[in-house]
Coordinates of C-alpha atoms in Angstrom, one line a residue:
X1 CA 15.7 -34.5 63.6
X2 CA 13.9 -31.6 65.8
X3 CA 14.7 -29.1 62.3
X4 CA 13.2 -31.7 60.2
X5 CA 10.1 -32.0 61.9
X6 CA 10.0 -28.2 62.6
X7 CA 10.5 -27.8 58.2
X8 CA 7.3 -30.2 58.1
X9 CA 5.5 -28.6 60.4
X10 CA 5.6 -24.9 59.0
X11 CA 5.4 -26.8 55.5
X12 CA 2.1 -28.3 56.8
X13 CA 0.9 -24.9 58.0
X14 CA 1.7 -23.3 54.8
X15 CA -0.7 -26.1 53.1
X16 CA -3.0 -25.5 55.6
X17 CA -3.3 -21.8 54.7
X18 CA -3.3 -22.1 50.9
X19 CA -6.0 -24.4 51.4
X20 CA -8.4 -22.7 53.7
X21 CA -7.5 -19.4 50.9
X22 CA -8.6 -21.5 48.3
X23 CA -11.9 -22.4 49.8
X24 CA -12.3 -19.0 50.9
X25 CA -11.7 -17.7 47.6
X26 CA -14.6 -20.5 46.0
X27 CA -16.8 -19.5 49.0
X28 CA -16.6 -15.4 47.7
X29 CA -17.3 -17.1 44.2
X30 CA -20.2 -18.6 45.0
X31 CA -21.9 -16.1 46.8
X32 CA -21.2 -14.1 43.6
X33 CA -24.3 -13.1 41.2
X34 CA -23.8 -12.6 37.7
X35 CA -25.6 -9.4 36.6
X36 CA -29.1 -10.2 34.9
X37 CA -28.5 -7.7 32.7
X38 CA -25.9 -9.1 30.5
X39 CA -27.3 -12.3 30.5
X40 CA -29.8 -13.2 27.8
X41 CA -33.1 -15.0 28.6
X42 CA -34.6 -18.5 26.6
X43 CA -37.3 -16.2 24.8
X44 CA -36.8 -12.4 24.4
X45 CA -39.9 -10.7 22.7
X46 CA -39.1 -8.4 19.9
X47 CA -40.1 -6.5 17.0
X48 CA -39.1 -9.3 14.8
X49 CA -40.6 -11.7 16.7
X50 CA -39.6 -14.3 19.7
X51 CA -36.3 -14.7 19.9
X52 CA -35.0 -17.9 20.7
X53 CA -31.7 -19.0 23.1
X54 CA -30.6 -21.9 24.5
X55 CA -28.0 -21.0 27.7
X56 CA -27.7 -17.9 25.6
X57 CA -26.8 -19.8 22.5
X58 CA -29.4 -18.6 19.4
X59 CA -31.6 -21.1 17.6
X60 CA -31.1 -21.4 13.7
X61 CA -34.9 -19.7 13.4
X62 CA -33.5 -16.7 15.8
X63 CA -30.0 -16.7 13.3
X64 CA -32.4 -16.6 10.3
X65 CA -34.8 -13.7 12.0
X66 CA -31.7 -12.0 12.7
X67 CA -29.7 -11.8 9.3
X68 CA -33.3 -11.0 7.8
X69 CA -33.3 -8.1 10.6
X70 CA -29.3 -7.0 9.6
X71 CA -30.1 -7.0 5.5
X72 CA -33.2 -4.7 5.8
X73 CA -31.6 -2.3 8.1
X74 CA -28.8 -1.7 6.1
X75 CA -31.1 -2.0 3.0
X76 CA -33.1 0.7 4.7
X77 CA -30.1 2.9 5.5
X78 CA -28.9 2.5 2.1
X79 CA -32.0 3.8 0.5
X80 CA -32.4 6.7 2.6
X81 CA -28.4 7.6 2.4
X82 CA -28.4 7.0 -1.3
X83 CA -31.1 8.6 -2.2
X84 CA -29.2 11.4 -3.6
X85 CA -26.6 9.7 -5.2
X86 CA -29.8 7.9 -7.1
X87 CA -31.7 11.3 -7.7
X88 CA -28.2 12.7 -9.5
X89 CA -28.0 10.0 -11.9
X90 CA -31.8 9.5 -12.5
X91 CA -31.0 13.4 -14.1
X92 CA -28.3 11.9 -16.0
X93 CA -30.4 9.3 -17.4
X94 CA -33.1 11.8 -18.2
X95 CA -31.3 14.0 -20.2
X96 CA -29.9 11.1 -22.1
X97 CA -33.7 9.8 -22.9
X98 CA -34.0 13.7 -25.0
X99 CA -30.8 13.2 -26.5
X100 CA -28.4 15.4 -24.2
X101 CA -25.7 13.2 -23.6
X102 CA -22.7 14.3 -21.4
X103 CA -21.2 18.1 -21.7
X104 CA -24.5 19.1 -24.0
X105 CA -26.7 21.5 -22.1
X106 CA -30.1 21.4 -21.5
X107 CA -31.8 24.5 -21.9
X108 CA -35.4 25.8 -21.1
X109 CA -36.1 29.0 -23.4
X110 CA -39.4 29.1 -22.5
X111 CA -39.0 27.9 -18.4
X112 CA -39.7 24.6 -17.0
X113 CA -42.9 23.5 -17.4
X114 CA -45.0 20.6 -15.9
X115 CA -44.5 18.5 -18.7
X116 CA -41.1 17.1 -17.6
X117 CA -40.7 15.5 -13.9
X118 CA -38.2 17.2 -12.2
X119 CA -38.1 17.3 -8.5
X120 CA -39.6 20.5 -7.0
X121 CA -38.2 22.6 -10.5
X122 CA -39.3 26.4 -10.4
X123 CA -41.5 28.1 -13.1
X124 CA -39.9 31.6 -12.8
X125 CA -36.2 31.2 -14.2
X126 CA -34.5 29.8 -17.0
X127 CA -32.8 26.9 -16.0
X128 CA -29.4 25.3 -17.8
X129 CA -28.3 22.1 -16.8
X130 CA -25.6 19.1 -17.4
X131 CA -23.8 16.1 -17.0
X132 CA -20.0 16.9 -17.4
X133 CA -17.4 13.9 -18.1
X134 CA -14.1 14.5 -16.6
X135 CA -13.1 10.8 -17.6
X136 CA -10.8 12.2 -20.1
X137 CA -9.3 14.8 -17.9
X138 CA -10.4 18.5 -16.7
X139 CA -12.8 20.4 -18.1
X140 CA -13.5 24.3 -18.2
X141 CA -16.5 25.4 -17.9
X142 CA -16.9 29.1 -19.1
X143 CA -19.7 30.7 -16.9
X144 CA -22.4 33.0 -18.6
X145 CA -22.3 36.5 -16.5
X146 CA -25.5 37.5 -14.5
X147 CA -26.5 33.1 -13.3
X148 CA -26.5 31.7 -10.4
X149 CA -26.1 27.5 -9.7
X150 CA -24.1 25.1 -8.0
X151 CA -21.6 22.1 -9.2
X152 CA -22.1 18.8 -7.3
X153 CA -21.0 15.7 -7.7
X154 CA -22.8 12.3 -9.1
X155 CA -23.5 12.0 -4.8
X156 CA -25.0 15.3 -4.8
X157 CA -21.7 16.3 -2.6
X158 CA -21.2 20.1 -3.1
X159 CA -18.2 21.1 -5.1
X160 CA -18.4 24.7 -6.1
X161 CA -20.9 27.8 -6.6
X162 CA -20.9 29.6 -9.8
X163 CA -22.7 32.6 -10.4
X164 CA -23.7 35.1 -7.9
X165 CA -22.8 32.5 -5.1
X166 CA -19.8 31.7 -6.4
X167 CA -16.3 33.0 -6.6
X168 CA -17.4 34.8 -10.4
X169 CA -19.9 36.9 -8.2
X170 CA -22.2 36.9 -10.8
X171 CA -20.0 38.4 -13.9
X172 CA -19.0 35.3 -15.3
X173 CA -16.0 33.7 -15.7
X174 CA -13.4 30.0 -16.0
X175 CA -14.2 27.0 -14.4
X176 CA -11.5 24.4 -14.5
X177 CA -13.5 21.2 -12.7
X178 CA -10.7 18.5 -11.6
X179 CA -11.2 14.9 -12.3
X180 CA -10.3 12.4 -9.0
X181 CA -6.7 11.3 -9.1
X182 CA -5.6 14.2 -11.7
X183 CA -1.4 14.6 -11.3
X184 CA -1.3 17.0 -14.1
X185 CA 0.1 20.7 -14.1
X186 CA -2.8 23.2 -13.4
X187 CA -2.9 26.6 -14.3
X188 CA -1.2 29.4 -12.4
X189 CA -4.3 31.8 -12.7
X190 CA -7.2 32.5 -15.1
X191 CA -9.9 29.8 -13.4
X192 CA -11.4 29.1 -10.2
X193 CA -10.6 25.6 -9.6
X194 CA -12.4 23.0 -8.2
X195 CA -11.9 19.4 -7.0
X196 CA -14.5 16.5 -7.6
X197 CA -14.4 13.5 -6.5
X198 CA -16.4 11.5 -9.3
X199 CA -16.2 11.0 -13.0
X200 CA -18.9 13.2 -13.6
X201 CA -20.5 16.5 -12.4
X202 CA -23.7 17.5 -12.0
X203 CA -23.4 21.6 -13.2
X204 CA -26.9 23.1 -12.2
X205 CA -27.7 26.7 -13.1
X206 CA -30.3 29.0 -13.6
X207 CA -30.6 33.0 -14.5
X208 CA -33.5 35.3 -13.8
X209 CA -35.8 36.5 -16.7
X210 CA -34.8 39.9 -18.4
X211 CA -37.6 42.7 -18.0
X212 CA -40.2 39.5 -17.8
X213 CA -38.6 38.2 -20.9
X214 CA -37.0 35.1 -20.8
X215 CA -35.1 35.7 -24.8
X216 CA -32.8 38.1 -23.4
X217 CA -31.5 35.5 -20.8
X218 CA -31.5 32.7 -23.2
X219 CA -29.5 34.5 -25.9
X220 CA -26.7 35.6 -23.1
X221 CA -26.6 31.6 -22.1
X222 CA -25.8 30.7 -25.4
X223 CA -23.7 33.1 -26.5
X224 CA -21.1 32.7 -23.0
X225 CA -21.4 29.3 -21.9
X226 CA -18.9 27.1 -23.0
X227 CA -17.6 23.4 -22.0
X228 CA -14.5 21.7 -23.2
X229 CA -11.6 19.9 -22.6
X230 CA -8.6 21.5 -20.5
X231 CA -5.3 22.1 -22.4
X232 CA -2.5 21.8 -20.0
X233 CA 0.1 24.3 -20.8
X234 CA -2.3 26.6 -22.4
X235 CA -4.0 29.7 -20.7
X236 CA -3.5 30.2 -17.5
X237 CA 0.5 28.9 -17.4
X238 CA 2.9 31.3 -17.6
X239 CA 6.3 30.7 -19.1
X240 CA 7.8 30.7 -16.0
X241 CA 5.8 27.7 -15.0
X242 CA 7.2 25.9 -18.1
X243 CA 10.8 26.8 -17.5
X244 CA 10.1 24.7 -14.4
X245 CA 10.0 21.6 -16.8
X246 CA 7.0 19.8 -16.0
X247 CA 4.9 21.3 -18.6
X248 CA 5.0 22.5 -22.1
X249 CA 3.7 25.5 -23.2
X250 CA 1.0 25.3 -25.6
X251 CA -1.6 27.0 -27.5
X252 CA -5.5 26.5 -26.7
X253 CA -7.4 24.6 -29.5
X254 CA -10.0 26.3 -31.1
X255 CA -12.8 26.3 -28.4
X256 CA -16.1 23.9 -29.9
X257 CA -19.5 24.5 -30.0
X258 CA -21.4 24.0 -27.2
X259 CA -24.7 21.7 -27.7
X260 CA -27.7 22.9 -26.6
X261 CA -30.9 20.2 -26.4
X262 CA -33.9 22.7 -25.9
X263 CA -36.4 20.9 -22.8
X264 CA -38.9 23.6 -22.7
X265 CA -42.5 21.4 -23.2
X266 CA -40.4 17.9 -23.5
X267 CA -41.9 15.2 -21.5
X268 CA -39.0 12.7 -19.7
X269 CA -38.6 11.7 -15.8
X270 CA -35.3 12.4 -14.0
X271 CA -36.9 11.4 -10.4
X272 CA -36.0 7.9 -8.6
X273 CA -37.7 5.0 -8.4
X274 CA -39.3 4.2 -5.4
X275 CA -39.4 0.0 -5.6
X276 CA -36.6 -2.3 -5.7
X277 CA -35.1 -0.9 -9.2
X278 CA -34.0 1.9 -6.8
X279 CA -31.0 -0.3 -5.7
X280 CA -30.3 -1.2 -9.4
X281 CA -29.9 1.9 -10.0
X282 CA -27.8 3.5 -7.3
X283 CA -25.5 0.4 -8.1
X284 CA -25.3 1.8 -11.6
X285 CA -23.6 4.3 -10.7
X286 CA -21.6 3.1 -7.9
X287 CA -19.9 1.0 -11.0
X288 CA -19.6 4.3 -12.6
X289 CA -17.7 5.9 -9.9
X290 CA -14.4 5.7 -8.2
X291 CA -14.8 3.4 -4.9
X292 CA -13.5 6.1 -2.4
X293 CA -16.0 8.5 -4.5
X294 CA -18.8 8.4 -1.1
X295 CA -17.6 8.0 2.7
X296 CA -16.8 4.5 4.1
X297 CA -20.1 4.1 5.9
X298 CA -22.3 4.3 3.1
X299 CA -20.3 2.0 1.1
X300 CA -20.6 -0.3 3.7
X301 CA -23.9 -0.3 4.0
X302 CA -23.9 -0.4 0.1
X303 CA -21.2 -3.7 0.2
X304 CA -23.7 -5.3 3.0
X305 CA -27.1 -5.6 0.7
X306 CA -24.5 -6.5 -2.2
X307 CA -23.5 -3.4 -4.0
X308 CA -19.5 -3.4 -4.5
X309 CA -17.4 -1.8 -6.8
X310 CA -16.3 -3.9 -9.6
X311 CA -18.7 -6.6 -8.7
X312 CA -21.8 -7.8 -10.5
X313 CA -25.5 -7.1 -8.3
X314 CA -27.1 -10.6 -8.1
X315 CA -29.2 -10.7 -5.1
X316 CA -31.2 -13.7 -4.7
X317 CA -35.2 -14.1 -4.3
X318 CA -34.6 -13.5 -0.6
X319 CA -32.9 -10.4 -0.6
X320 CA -34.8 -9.0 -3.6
X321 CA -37.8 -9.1 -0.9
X322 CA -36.3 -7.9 1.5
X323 CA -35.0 -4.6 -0.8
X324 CA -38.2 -4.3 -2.0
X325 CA -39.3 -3.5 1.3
X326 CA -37.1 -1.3 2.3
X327 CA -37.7 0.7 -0.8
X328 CA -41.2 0.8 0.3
X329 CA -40.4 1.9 4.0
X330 CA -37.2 4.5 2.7
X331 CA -40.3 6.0 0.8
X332 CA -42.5 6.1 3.0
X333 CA -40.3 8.2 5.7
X334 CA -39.4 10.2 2.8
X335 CA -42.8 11.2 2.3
X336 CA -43.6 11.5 6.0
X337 CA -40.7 13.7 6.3
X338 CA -41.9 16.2 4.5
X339 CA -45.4 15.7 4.5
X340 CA -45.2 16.1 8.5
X341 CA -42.0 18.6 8.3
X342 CA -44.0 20.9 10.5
X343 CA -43.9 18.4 13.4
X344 CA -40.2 18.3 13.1
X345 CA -38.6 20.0 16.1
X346 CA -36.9 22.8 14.7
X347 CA -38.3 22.7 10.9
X348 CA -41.5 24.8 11.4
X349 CA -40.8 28.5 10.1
X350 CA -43.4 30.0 13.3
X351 CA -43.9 27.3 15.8
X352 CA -47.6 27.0 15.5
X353 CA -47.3 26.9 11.8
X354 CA -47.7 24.7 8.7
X355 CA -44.9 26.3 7.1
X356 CA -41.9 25.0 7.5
X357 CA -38.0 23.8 6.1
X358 CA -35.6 21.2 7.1
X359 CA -32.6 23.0 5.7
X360 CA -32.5 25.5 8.9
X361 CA -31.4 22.4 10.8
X362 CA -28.4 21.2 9.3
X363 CA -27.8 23.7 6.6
X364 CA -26.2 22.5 3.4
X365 CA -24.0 20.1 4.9
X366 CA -26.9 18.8 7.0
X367 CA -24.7 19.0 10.2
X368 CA -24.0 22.6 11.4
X369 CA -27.0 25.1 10.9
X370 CA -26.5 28.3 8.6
X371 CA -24.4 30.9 9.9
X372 CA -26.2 33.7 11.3
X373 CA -25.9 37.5 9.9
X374 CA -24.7 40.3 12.5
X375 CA -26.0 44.1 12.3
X376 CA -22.6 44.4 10.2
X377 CA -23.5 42.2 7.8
X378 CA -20.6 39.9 8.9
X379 CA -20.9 35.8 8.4
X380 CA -21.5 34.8 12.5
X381 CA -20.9 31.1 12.0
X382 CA -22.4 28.5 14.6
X383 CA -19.9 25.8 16.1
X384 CA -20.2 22.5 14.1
X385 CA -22.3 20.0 15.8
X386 CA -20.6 17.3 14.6
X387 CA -23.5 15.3 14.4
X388 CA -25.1 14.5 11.0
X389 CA -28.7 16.0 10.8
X390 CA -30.3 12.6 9.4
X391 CA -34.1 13.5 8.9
X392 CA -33.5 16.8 7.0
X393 CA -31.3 15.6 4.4
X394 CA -33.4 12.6 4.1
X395 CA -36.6 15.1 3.9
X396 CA -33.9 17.2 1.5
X397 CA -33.1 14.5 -1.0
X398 CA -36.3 13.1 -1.4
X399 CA -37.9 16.2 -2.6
X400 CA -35.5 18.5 -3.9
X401 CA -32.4 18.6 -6.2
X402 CA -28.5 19.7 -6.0
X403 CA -27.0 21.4 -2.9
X404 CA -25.3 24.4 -1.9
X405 CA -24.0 26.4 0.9
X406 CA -25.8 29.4 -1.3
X407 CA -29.3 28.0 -0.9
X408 CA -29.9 28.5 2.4
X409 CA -28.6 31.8 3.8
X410 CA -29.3 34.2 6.5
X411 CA -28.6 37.4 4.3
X412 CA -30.8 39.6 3.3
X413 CA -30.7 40.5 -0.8
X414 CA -29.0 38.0 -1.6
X415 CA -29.9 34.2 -2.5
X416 CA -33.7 32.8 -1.8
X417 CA -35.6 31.5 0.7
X418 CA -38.2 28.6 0.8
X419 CA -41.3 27.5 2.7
X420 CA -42.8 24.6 1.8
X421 CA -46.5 23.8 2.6
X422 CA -47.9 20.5 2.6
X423 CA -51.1 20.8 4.7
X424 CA -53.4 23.5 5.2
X425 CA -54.2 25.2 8.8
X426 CA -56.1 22.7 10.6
X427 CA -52.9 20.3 9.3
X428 CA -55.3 18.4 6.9
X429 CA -53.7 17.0 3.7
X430 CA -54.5 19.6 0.7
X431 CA -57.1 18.2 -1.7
X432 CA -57.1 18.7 -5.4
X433 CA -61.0 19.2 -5.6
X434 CA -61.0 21.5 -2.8
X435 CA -60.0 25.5 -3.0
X436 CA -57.7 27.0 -0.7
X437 CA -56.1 30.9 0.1
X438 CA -53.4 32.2 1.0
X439 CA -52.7 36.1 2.3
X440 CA -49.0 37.5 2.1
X441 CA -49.2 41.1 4.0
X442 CA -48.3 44.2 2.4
X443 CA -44.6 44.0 2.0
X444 CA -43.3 41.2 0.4
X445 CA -39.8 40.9 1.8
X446 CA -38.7 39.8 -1.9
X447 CA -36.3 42.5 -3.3
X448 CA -36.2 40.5 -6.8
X449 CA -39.4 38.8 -7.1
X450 CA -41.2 36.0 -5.1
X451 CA -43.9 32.8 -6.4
X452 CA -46.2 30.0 -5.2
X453 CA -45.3 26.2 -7.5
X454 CA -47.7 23.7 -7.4
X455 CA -46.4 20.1 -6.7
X456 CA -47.7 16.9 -7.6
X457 CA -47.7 14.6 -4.5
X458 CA -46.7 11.2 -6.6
X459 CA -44.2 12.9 -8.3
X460 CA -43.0 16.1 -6.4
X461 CA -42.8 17.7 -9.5
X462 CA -45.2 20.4 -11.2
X463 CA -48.6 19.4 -11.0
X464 CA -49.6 19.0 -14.7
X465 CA -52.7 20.7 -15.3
X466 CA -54.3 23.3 -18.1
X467 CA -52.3 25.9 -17.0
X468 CA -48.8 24.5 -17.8
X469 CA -47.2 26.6 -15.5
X470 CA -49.0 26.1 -12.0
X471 CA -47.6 29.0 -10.5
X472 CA -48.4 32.4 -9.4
X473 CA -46.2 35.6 -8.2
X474 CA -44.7 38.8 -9.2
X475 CA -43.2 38.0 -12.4
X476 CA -45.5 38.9 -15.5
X477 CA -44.3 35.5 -17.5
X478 CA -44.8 33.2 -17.8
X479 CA -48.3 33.7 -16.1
X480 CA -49.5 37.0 -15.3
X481 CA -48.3 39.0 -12.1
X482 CA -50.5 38.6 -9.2
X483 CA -52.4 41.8 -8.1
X484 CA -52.8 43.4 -5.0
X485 CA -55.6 44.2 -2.8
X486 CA -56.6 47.8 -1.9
X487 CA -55.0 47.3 2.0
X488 CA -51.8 46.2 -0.4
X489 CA -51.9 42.6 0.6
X490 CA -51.8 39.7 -1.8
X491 CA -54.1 36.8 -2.0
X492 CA -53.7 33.6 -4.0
X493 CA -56.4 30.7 -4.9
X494 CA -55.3 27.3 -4.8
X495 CA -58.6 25.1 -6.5
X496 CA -59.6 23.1 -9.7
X497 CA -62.1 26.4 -11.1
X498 CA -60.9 29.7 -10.7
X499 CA -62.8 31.5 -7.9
X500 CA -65.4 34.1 -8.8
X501 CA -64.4 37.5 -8.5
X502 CA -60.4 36.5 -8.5
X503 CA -58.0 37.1 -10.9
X504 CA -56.3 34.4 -13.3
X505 CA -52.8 36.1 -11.8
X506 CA -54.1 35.1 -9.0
X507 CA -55.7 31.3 -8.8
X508 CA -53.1 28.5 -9.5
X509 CA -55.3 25.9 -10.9
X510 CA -55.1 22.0 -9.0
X511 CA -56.8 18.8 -10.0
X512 CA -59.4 16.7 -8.3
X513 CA -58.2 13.6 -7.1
X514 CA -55.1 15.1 -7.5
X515 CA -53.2 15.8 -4.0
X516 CA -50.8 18.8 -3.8
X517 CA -48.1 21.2 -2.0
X518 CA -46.5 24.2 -2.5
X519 CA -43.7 26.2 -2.2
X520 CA -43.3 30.2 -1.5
X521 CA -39.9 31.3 -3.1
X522 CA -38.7 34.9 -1.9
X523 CA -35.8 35.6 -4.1
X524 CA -33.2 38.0 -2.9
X525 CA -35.2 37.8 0.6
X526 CA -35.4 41.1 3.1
X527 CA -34.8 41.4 6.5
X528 CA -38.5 41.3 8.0
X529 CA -38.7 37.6 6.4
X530 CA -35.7 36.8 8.6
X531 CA -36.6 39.2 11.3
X532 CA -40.6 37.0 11.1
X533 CA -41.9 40.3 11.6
X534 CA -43.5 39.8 8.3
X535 CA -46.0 36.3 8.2
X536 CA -48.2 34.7 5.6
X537 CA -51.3 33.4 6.3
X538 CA -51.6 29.9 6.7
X539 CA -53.2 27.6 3.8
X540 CA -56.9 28.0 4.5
X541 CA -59.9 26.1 3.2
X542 CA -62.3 28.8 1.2
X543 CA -65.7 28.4 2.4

């Protein structure tokens, strides 16, 4: 009996204990306060307005603010990280409108000319552009000795250089371009070969005048350039290859024509729209392209506004409003990112100056700036940020065209270099009515040549005025070569009447009414430009 009692009495204990840890436990709980932080108030003021909870639970007009909130950000980040994907097939579209369909060329004999709107186009080299269709398989394209150009894909993604960038080195030669998905035998030699991952390739090139002549250019273009269809088994496989049996030997086809469409003086558009047909059109060619053709973020951002492969585009009224605004707020940080480049961190050429490029952030990748050049003349690349460089290609797409690790080097003599200016020194928007100089010192560092353009601000492309070519530089054609001053500096006139006293070589005529910005191209740029031991004056109101 004593055991008993003496089991009931440490069973009572045991109770005893577990109860007062209990207790204990739910006293420690109570005194316990939930961090504010991660709780979520009745009303939160916002950008979007008050948001509404209830015990942290959102009201349907908080849901509704919300979801409207989700579709324009990703609307927004759409637009600004399609933009270039748009601008590639807005060229397409445009050389269809003059009757260049895919794999015809589109030539300008006598230069580009403010007639056609092309973003930021030069006036001082003949360009040769087109739209290749690897639907069908690859295609060669046979290089013209003595250009210089890029190939991108219908993303504006970089696939190759050609040209004096490129692997040809500027003597011509084979370019086999790959289609995405291609199992077929390649060649063993012969090409450079290059991979693309869409349908179609943008192939942009250009080649410098011949003694200020453009005819001598032109008639090498069309005598070397070439585009056709691959023959798999033909050049460039030996017979080795074949004895390997997974190709036949075969002889190359006749090679055909190549068409030439002549754009010289042609009026067409190959820019963007800037309004909710924007989205229309970058779903155009999303339908176009393969689905893995642009990285997994942008295509879902495209999928989350309602742009899917293999899927129709039928927003309703609701989200056709709320596109439409984001169109109109991806254009306006478009505009203010290059507009206001020089109050970019990092973007200004001098850092009290107006002049200024975004591509010395990022580079041409828009993540790791361009490599810098050693007293060897050895590549001295900088580590990879990892880190996408946003703003600049935003600022990059929106005004200019095709990209390439050859456009922005650090090497002297070879390549060109860009500084665009959008205001003028007191960092006032430049006025068409209004006249305007700028100085470049004695010694250019331009080994080939250098130029101003002229820039329409609607349409970032040529300002069309009397002139045709609103341009001025050290080329002779197709406007006459500026002239320097007796101290051996050169001074050009920006205004709507050509300054007394000044020289037509040097006054680029604007329009009133008409707002404006420039670019200074130094082609095959020299040391001091790198050095910035040589500066240009600042855009500066005449008097």
């Amino acid at each position: 009996m004593a055991s008993i009692r003496s089991k009931v009495s440490l069973l009572a204990i045991l109770i005893a204990a577990a109860t007062l840890n209990n207790d204990s436990i739910a006293l420690a709980q109570s005194a316990f306060e939930v961090p504010k932080e991660i709780t979520t108030p009745d009303k939160v003021e916002s950008r979007i307005g008050t948001l509404e909870f209830k015990d942290g639970a959102p009201s349907a007009e908080t849901a509704k603010k919300v979801f409207d909130a989700l579709d324009f950000t990703r609307g927004l980040d759409a637009f600004l990280n399609s933009y270039g994907g748009a601008s590639a097939y807005a060229l397409q579209k445009g050389f269809q409108s003059i009757g260049a369909d895919d794999n015809t060329v589109v030539l300008f004999p006598e230069l580009m000319d403010s007639k056609s709107l092309f973003l930021t186009a030069n006036a001082d080299t003949v360009y040769y552009l087109a739209v290749v269709d690897l639907t069908k398989g690859p295609i060669v394209i046979e290089q013209p000795p003595r250009g210089l150009g890029t190939i991108n894909d219908m993303w504006f993604q970089w696939i190759i250089d050609i040209g004096f960038p490129g692997p040809d080195r500027g003597e011509g030669g084979r370019y086999l371009i790959v289609p995405p998905g291609y199992t077929g035998q390649l060649p063993d030699s012969g090409f450079h070969v290059a991979h693309s991952k869409t349908n179609r390739v943008l192939y942009g090139a250009r080649a410098f005048l011949t003694d200020n002549d453009p005819k001598p250019t032109v008639d090498l273009i069309k005598k070397h350039l070439k585009i056709y269809s691959y023959t798999p088994g033909g050049f460039g496989t030996s017979i080795a290859t074949a004895l390997g049996g997974n190709v036949r030997l075969e002889a190359n086809p006749p090679v055909p024509e190549t068409k030439f469409v002549e754009a010289s003086g042609k009026a067409f558009n190959t820019v963007p729209p800037n309004d909710y047909s924007f989205f229309e059109m970058i779903n155009e060619n999303i339908q176009a392209e393969p689905a893995d053709s642009y990285n997994p973020e942008l295509a879902g951002q495209l999928a989350a506004i309602g742009i899917v492969k293999g899927k129709d585009f039928k927003p309703d009224d609701r989200m056709k409003k709320i596109l439409t605004d984001a169109a109109a707020v991806g254009n306006a940080a478009g505009r203010v990112l290059n507009w206001r480049a020089n109050e970019v961190p990092g973007w200004a050429y001098y850092p009290d100056s107006a002049w200024s490029s975004m591509l010395w952030e990022g580079g041409a990748n828009f993540e790791t700036p361009p490599p810098m050049i050693t007293k060897e003349g050895l590549f001295d690349p900088l580590p990879p940020t990892g880190a996408r460089t946003l703003n600049s290609k935003t600022a990059f797409y929106y005004g200019y065209t095709l990209d390439s690790p050859g456009m922005i080097m650090r090497l002297p003599r070879v390549g060109s270099q860009y500084l665009m200016g959008f205001v003028d020194a007191d960092k006032r928007d430049l006025e068409g009515g209004k006249t305007y100089k700028v100085t470049l010192p004695k010694g250019i560092p331009a080994e080939a040549f250098w130029s101003f353009t002229v820039y329409d601000n609607q349409t970032r492309s040529m300002l069309d005025t009397p002139q045709r070519y609103p341009r001025a530089g050290s080329q002779s054609y197709p406007s006459p070569a500026a002239e320097a001053d007796a101290d051996g500096s050169t001074t050009i006139y920006f205004g709507p009447k050509q300054p007394e006293g000044v020289e037509r070589s040097n006054w680029v005529q604007t329009m009133p009414d008409k707002g404006w910005f420039t670019i200074l191209r130094l082609y095959s740029p020299l040391e001091p430009f790198f050095t910035k031991e040589w500066r240009l004056s600042e855009i500066e109101p005449v008097k």
